[in-house]
Coordinates of C-alpha atoms in Angstrom, one line a residue:
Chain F
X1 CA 0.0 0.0 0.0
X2 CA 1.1 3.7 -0.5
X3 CA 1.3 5.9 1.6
X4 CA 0.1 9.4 1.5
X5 CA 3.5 10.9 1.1
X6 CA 4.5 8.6 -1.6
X7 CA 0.9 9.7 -3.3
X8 CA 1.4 13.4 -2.8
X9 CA 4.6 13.0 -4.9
X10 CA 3.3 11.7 -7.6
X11 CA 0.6 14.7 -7.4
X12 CA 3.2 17.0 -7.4
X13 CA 5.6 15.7 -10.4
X14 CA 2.5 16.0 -12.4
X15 CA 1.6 19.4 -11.1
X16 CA 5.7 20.7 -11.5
X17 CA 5.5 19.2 -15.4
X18 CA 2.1 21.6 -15.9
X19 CA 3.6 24.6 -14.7
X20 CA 6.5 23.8 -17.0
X21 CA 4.4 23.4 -19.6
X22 CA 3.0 26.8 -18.9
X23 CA 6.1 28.6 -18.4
X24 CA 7.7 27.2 -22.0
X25 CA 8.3 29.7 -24.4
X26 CA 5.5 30.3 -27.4
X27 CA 4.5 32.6 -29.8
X28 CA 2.0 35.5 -28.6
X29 CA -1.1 34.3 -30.6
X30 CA -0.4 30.7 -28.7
X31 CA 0.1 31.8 -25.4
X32 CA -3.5 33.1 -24.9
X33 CA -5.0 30.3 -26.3
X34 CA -2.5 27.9 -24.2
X35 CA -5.0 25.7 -21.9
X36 CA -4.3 26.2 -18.3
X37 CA -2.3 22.8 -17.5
X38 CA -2.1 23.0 -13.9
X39 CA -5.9 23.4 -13.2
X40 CA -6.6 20.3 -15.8
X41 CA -4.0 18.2 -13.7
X42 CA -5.4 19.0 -10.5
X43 CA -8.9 18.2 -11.9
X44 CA -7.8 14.9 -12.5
X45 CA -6.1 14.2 -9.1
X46 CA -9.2 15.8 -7.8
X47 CA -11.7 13.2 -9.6
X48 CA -9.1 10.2 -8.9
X49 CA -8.0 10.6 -5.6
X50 CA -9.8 10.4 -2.4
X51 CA -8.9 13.9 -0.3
X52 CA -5.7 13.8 -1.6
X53 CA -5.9 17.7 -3.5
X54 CA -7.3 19.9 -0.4
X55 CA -8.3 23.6 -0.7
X56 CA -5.0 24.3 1.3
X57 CA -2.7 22.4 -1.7
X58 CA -5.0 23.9 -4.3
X59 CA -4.2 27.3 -3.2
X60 CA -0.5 27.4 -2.2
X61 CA 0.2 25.8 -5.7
X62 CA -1.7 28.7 -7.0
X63 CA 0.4 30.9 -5.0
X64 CA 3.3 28.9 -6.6
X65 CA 2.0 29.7 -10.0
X66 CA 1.0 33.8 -9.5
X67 CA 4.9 34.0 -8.4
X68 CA 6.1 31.9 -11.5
X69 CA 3.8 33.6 -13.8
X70 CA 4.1 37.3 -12.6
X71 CA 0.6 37.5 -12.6
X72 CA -1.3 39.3 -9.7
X73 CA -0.5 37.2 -6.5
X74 CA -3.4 35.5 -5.6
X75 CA -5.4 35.0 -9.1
X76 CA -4.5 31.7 -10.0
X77 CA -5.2 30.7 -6.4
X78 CA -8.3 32.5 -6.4
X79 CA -9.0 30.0 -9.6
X80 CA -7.6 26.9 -8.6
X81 CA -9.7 27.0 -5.0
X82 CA -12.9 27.0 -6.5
X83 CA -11.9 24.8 -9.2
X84 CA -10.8 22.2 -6.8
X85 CA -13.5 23.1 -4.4
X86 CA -16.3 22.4 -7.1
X87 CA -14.8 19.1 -8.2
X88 CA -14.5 17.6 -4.8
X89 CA -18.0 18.9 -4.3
X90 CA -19.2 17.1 -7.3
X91 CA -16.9 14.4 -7.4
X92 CA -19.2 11.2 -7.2
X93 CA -21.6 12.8 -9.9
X94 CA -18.9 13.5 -12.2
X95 CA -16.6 10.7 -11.7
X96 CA -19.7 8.3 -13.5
X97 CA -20.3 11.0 -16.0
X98 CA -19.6 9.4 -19.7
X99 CA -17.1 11.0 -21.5
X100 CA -18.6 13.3 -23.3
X101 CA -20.8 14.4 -20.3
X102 CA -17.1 15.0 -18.3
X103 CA -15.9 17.1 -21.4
X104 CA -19.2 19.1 -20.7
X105 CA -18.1 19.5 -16.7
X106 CA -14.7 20.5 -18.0
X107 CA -15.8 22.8 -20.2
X108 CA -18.2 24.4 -17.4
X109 CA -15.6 24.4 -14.6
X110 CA -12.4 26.4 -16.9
X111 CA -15.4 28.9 -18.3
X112 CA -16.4 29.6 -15.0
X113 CA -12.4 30.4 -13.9
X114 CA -12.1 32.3 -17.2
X115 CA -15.0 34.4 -15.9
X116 CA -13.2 34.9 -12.1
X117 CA -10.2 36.1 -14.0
X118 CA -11.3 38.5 -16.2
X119 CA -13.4 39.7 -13.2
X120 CA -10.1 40.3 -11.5
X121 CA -8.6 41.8 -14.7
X122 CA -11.3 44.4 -15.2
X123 CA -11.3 45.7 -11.5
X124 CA -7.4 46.0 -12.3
X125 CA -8.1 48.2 -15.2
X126 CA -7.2 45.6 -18.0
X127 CA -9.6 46.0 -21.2
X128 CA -11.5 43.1 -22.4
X129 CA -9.3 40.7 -23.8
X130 CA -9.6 38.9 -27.1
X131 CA -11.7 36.1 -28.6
X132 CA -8.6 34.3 -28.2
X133 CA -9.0 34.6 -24.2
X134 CA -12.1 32.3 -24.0
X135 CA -10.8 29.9 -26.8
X136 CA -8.8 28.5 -24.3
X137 CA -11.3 26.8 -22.2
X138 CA -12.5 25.0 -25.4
X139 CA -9.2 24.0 -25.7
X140 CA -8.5 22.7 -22.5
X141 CA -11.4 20.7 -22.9
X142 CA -10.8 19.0 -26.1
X143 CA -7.3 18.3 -24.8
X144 CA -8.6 16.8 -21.4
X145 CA -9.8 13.4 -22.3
X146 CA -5.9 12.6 -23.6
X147 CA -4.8 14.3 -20.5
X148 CA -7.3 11.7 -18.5
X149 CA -5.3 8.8 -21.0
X150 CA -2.0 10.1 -19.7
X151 CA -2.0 10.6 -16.5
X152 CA -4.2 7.6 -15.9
X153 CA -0.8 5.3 -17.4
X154 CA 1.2 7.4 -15.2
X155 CA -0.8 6.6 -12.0
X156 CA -0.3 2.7 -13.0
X157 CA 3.0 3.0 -13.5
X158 CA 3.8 4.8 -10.2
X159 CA 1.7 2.0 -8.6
X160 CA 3.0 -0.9 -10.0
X161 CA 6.4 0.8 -9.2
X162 CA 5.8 0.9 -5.6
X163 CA 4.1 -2.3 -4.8
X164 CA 6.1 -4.5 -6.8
Chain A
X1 CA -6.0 1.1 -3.9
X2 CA -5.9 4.3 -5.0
X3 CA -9.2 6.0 -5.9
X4 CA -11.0 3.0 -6.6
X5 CA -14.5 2.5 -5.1
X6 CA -14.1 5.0 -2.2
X7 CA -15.9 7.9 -4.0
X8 CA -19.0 6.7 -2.7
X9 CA -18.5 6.8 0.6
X10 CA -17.1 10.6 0.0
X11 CA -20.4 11.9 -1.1
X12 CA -21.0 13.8 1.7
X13 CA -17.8 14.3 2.4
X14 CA -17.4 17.2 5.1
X15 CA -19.3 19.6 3.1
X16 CA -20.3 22.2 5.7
X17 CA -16.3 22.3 6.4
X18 CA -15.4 22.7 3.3
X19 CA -17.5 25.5 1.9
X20 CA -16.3 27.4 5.2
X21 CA -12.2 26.5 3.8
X22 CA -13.4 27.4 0.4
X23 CA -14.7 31.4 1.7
X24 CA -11.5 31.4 3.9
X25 CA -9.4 30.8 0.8
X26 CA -11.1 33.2 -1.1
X27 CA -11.0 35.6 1.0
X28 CA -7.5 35.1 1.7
X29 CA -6.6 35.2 -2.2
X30 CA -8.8 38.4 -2.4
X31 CA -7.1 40.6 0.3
X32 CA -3.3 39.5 -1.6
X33 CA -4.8 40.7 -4.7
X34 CA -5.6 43.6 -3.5
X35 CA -2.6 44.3 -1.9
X36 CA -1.0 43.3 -4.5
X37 CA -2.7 45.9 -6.4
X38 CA -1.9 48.6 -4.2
X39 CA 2.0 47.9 -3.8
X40 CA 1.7 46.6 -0.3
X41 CA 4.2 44.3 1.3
X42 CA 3.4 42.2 -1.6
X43 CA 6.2 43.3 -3.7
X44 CA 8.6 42.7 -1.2
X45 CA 7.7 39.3 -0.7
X46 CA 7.5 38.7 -4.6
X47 CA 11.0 40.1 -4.8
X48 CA 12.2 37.6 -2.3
X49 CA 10.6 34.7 -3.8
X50 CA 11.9 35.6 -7.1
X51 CA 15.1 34.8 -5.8
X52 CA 14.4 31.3 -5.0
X53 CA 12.3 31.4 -8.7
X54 CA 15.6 32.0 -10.7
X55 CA 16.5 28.2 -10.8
X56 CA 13.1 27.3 -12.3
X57 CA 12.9 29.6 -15.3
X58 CA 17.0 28.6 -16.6
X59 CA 15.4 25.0 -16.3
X60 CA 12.7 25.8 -18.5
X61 CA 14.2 28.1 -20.6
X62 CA 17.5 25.3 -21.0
X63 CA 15.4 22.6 -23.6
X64 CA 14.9 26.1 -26.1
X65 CA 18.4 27.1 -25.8
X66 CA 19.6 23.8 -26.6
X67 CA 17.3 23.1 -29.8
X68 CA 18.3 26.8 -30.8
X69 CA 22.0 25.7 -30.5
X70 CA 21.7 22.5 -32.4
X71 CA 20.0 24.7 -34.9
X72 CA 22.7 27.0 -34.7
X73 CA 25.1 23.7 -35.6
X74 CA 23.4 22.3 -38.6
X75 CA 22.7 25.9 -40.0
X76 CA 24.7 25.8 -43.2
X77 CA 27.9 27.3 -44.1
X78 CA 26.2 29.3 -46.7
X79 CA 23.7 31.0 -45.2
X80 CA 25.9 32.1 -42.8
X81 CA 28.1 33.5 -45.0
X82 CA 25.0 35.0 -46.8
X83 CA 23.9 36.5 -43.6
X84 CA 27.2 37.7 -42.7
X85 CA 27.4 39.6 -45.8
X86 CA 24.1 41.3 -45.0
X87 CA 25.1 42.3 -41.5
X88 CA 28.5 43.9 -42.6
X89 CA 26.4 46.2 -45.3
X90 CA 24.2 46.9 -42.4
X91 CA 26.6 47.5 -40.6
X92 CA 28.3 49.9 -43.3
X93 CA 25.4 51.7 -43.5
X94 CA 24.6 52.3 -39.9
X95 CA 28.2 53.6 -39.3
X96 CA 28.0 56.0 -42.5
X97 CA 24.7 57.5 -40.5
X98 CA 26.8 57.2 -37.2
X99 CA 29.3 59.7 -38.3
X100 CA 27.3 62.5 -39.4
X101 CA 25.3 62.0 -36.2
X102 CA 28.8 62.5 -34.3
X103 CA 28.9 65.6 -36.4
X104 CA 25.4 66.6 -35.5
X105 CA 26.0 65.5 -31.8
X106 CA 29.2 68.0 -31.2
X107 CA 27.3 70.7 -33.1
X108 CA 24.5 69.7 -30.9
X109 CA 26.9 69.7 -27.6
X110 CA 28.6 73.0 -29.1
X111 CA 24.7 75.2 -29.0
X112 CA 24.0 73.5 -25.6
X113 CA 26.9 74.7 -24.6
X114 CA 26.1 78.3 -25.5
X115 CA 23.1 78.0 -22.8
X116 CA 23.3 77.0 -19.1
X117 CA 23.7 74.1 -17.5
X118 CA 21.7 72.4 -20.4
X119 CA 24.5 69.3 -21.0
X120 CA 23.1 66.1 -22.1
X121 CA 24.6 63.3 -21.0
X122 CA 26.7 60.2 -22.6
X123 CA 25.3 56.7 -22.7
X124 CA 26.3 52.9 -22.4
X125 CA 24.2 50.6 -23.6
X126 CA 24.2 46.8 -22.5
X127 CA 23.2 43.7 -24.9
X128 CA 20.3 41.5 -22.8
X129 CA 18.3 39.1 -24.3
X130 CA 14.7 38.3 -23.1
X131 CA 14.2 34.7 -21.3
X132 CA 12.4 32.1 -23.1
X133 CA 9.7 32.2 -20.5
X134 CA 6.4 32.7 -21.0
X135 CA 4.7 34.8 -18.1
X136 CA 0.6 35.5 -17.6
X137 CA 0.2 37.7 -20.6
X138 CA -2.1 40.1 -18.4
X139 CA 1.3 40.7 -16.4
X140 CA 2.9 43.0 -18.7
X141 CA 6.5 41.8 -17.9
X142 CA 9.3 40.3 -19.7
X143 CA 12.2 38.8 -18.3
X144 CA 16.3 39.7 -19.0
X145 CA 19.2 37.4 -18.8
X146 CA 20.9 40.6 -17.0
X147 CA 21.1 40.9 -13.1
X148 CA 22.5 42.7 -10.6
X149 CA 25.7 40.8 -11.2
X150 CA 26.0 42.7 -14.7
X151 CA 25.3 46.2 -13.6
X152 CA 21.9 46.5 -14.1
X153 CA 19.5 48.4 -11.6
X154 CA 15.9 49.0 -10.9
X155 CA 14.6 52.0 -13.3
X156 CA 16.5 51.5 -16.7
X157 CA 15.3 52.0 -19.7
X158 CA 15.2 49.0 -22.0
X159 CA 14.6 49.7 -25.9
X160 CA 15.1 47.1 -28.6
X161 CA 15.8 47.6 -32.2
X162 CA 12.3 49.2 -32.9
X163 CA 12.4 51.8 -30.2
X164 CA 11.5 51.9 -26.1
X165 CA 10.4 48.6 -24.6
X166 CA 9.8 49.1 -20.8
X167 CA 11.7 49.6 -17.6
X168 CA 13.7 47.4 -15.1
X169 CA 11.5 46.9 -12.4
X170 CA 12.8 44.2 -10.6
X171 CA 16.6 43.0 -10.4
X172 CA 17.6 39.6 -9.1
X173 CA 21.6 38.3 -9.3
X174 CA 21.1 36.9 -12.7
X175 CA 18.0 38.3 -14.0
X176 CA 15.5 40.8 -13.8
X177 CA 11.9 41.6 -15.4
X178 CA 10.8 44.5 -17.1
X179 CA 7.9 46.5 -17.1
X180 CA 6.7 47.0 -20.7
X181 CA 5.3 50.1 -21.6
X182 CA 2.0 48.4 -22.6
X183 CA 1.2 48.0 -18.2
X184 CA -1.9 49.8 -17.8
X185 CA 0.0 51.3 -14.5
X186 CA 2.5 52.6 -17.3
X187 CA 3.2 56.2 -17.9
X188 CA 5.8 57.6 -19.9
X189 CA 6.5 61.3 -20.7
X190 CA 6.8 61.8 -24.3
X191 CA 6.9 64.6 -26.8
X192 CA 5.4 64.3 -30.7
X193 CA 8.7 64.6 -32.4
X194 CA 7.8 67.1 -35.1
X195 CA 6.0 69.7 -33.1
X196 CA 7.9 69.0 -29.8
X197 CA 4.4 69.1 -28.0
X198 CA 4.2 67.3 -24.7
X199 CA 2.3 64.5 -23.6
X200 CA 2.4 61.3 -21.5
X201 CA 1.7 58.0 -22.8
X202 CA 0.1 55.1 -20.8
X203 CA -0.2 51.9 -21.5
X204 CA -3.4 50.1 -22.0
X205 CA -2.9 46.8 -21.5
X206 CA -2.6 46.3 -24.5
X207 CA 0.9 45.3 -26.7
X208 CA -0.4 47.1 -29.7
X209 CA -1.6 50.6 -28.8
X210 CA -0.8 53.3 -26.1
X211 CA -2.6 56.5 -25.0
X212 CA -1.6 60.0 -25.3
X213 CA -2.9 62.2 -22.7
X214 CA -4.2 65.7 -22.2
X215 CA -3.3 66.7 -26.3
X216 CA -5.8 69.6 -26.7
X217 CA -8.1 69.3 -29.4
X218 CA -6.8 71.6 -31.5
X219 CA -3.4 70.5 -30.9
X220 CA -1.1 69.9 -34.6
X221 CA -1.0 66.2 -34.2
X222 CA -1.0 64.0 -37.2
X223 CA -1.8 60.3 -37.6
X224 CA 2.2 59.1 -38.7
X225 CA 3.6 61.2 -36.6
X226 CA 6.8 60.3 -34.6
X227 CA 6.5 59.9 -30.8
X228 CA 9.4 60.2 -28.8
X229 CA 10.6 60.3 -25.3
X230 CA 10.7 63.6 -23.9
X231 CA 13.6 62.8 -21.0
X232 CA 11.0 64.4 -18.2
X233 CA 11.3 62.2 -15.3
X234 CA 14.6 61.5 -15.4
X235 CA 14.2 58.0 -15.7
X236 CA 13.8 57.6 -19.6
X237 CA 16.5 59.5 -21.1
X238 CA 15.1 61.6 -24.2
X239 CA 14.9 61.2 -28.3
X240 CA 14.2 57.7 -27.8
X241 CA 11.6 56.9 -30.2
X242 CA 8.4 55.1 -28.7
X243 CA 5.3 54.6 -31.1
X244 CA 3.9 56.2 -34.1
X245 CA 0.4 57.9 -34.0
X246 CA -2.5 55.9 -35.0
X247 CA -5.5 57.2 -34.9
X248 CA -7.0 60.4 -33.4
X249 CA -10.8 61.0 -32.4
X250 CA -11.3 65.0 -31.7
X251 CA -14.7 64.2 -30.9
X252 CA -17.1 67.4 -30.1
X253 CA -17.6 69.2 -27.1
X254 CA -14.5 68.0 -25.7
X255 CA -11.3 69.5 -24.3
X256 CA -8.7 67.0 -24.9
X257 CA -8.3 65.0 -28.0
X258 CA -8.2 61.4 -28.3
X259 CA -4.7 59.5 -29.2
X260 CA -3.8 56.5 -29.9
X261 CA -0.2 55.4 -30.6
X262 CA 0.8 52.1 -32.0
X263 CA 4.4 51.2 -30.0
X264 CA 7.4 50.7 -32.4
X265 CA 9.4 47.9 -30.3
X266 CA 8.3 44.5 -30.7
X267 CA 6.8 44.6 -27.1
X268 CA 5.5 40.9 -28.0
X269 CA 8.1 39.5 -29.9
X270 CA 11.5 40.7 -29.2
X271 CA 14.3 38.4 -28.5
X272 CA 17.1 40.9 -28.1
X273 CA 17.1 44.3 -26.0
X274 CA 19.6 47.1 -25.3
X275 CA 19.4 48.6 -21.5
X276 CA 20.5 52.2 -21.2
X277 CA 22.7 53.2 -18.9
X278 CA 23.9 56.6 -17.7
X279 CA 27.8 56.4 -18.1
X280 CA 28.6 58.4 -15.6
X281 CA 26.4 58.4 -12.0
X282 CA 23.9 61.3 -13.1
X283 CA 21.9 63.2 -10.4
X284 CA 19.0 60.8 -11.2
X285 CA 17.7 59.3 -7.9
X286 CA 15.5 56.5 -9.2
X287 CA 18.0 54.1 -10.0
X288 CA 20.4 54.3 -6.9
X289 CA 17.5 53.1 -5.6
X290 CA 18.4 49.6 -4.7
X291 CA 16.9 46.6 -4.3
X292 CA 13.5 47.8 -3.6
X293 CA 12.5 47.5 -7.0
X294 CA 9.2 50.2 -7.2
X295 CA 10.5 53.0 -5.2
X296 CA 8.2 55.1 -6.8
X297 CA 8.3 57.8 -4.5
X298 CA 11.3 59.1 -6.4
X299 CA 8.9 60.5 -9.3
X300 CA 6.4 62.3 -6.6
X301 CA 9.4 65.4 -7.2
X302 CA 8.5 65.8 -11.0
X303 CA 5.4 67.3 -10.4
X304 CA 4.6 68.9 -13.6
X305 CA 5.3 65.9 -15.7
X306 CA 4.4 62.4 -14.0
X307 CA 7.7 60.2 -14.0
X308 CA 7.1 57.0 -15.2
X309 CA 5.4 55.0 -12.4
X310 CA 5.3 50.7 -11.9
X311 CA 3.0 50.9 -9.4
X312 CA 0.2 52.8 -7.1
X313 CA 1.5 55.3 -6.3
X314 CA 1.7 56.8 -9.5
X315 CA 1.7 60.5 -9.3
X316 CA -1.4 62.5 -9.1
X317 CA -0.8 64.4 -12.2
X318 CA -0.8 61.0 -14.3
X319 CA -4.0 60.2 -12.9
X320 CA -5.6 63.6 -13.3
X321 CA -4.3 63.4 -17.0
X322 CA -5.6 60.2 -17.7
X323 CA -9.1 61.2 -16.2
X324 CA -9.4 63.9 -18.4
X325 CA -8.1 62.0 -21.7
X326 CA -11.2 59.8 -20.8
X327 CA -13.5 62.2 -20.7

């Protein structure tokens, strides 16, 4: 059996490879549309795991990600908190969604964060951003179900790694 | 195992609790924002955490700089040569237009001369080239491969090959960021080259267009025309060329026209920047200012003309400006 620690660190290689991903260079056009790794990873630890991704680890790698980023400290920990908090919430519903259904939830869940930001954005004084802007919720989605693939072979592989 | 089964047992899982930790957490992110906003304590902290950050980015930045160097490798012979060519007629060119400005420069020192006090000074630039790191596009930051270590300090200008990119807001040992001129919290004095009016231009969050404020209506300002900086502030040093002039609405009944400037450095694309530095210490206080990276407070003494600000407390001038420009 693993132990929490052991479970935690597989959590957090995944998380440290999304922020990667976000910090890596692109061109302007791409970097709006880029979909926003981290909350799509803890999504899926949220959905698989069993109290594993608490508020408290949603938030401080938010933190984490506001200092990387140079965005406003505290706005992608505003967004991952209520991300996280609304999976757990519906976790059992969603876990036995089909598919398509999750795609749906996915879709839902990053709109609803787009909105928090630019809610944040506008009271900072930023004008409304581009089409580009909510483009990148549909693309988180339509990259989440390979996501799902991925990290679902990673989790077996850290398993079978431990217990054998 | 892992995940498998237990959800159901979860389904009530502590939700009272929970909602509580969820409006704590909120909260919580909501008053950093905030102060974040305002230039409180925040800044400080960022500052420090940067320094433990500096690892992170060389680690992501290392896979680009490695395919760019293999690239670099296989890069044929020829087109090196070809592009070596090119850059020594460049070059040729540039340092034909170099010596007649050395001509115009000591004719230029020569009539300063003839007033008081009115010496401009010499300047050093230093090669930087941006980090392949992609921040939160809303931040309005870039990062330099230049630190403290290489001379650099809080309040430099940065231009690139187009014309003014931003400022040095932030220095760490290896690297610092810079605040683009596109920062909606961005003002830099300016003058319209050709008619040598005054203005300030803020950013608007945008990478593609700035603001000119308080230009009166009637004001000679033509779309084309050449925006440069005006030196004011002490901070930017002047004749540094900024944007060009985009579009103007001199809408009825109003005091102020309407201008809109589209920036002439690639604030979204560069790859290599020049950072101005005065050669000799000038009487400029804003960059001995030392590792606190926005000590605005430095600009509140150019009252006429707001310096340019990073932060809050941008002067109250700028603000007024802007209010009107809006109106």
């Amino acid at each position: 059996m693993r132990t929490r620690r052991d479970r935690l660190s597989t959590v957090l290689v995944t998380v440290a490879v999304a922020m990667f991903l976000t910090l890596a260079p692109m061109p302007a056009w791409l970097s709006m549309l880029w979909p926003y790794w981290v909350a799509l990873v803890l999504i899926y630890w949220c959905l698989e795991t069993q109290g594993l991704v608490s508020l408290g680890l949603a938030f401080s790698l938010g933190l984490v990600l506001d200092l990387l980023t140079g965005s406003l400290l505290g706005l992608h920990a505003l967004g991952l908190v209520i991300i996280v908090y609304l999976v757990t919430r519906f976790r059992a519903r969603l876990r036995f969604f089909p598919p398509w259904q999750q795609a749906l939830a996915m879709l839902a869940l990053l709109l609803n964060d787009r909105v928090v930001m630019l809610w944040v954005l506008s009271l900072r004084g930023e004008p409304m951003p581009p089409v580009e802007y909510w483009l990148s919720a549909l693309i988180g989605t339509a990259v989440w179900p390979w996501l799902f693939l991925l990290l679902d072979r990673y989790r077996g592989v850290m398993r079978q790694r431990v217990t054998s | 195992m892992v995940g498998t089964g237990t959800g159901e047992v979860s389904r009530f899982f502590d939700t009272g609790g929970q909602t509580a930790r969820l409006m704590l957490y909120v909260l919580l992110s909501v008053v950093l924002m905030a102060m974040d906003h305002q230039g409180q304590y925040v800044p400080r902290a960022r500052s420090l955490a940067a320094q433990a950050l500096e690892p992170i980015y060389h680690v992501v930045e290392w896979p680009v700089r490695a395919v760019r160097n293999l690239y670099g490798q296989f890069e044929s012979r020829r087109s090196l040569r070809h592009e070596n060519a090119r850059l020594r007629r460049e070059l040729l060119a540039q340092q034909g237009e170099l010596q007649r400005l050395q001509t115009l420069q000591e004719e230029n020192r020569r009539l300063r001369a003839l007033f008081v006090g009115a010496e401009s000074q010499p300047y050093d630039y230093r090669f930087a080239e941006l980090l392949q790191v992609d921040l939160d596009p809303f931040s309005h930051r870039v990062l330099i491969d230049r630190g403290e270590r290489d001379g650099v300090r809080a309040g430099q200008a940065v231009i690139d090959g187009g014309g003014v990119l931003g400022q040095v807001e932030d220095v760490r040992l290896h690297f610092s960021s810079v605040r683009l001129i596109s920062d909606p919290n961005h003002a830099l004095p300016v003058q319209i080259n050709r008619t040598g009016l005054r203005t300030v231009a803020f950013g608007q969050g945008e990478t593609a267009r700035l603001s000119l404020a308080s230009v009166p209506r009637e004001a000679d300002v033509r779309v084309g025309d050449l925006i440069v900086t005006s030196g004011l502030g002490e901070r930017f040093p002047g004749g540094y060329p900024v944007a060009v002039v985009s579009a103007i609405d001199r809408g009825e009944g109003q005091t102020f026209a309407q201008v809109e400037a589209a920036p002439l450095a690639a604030l979204d694309r560069g790859r290599e920047v020049l950072i101005i530095h005065a050669a000799e210490p000038p009487a400029t206080e804003g960059p001995a200012t030392d590792g606190a990276p926005d000590a605005a407070p430095t600009n509140a003494q150019a009252d006429e003309e707001p310096a340019e600000t990073t932060d809050a407390p941008a002067p109250a001038a700028a603000e007024a400006g802007r209010q009107e420009g809006e109106e």
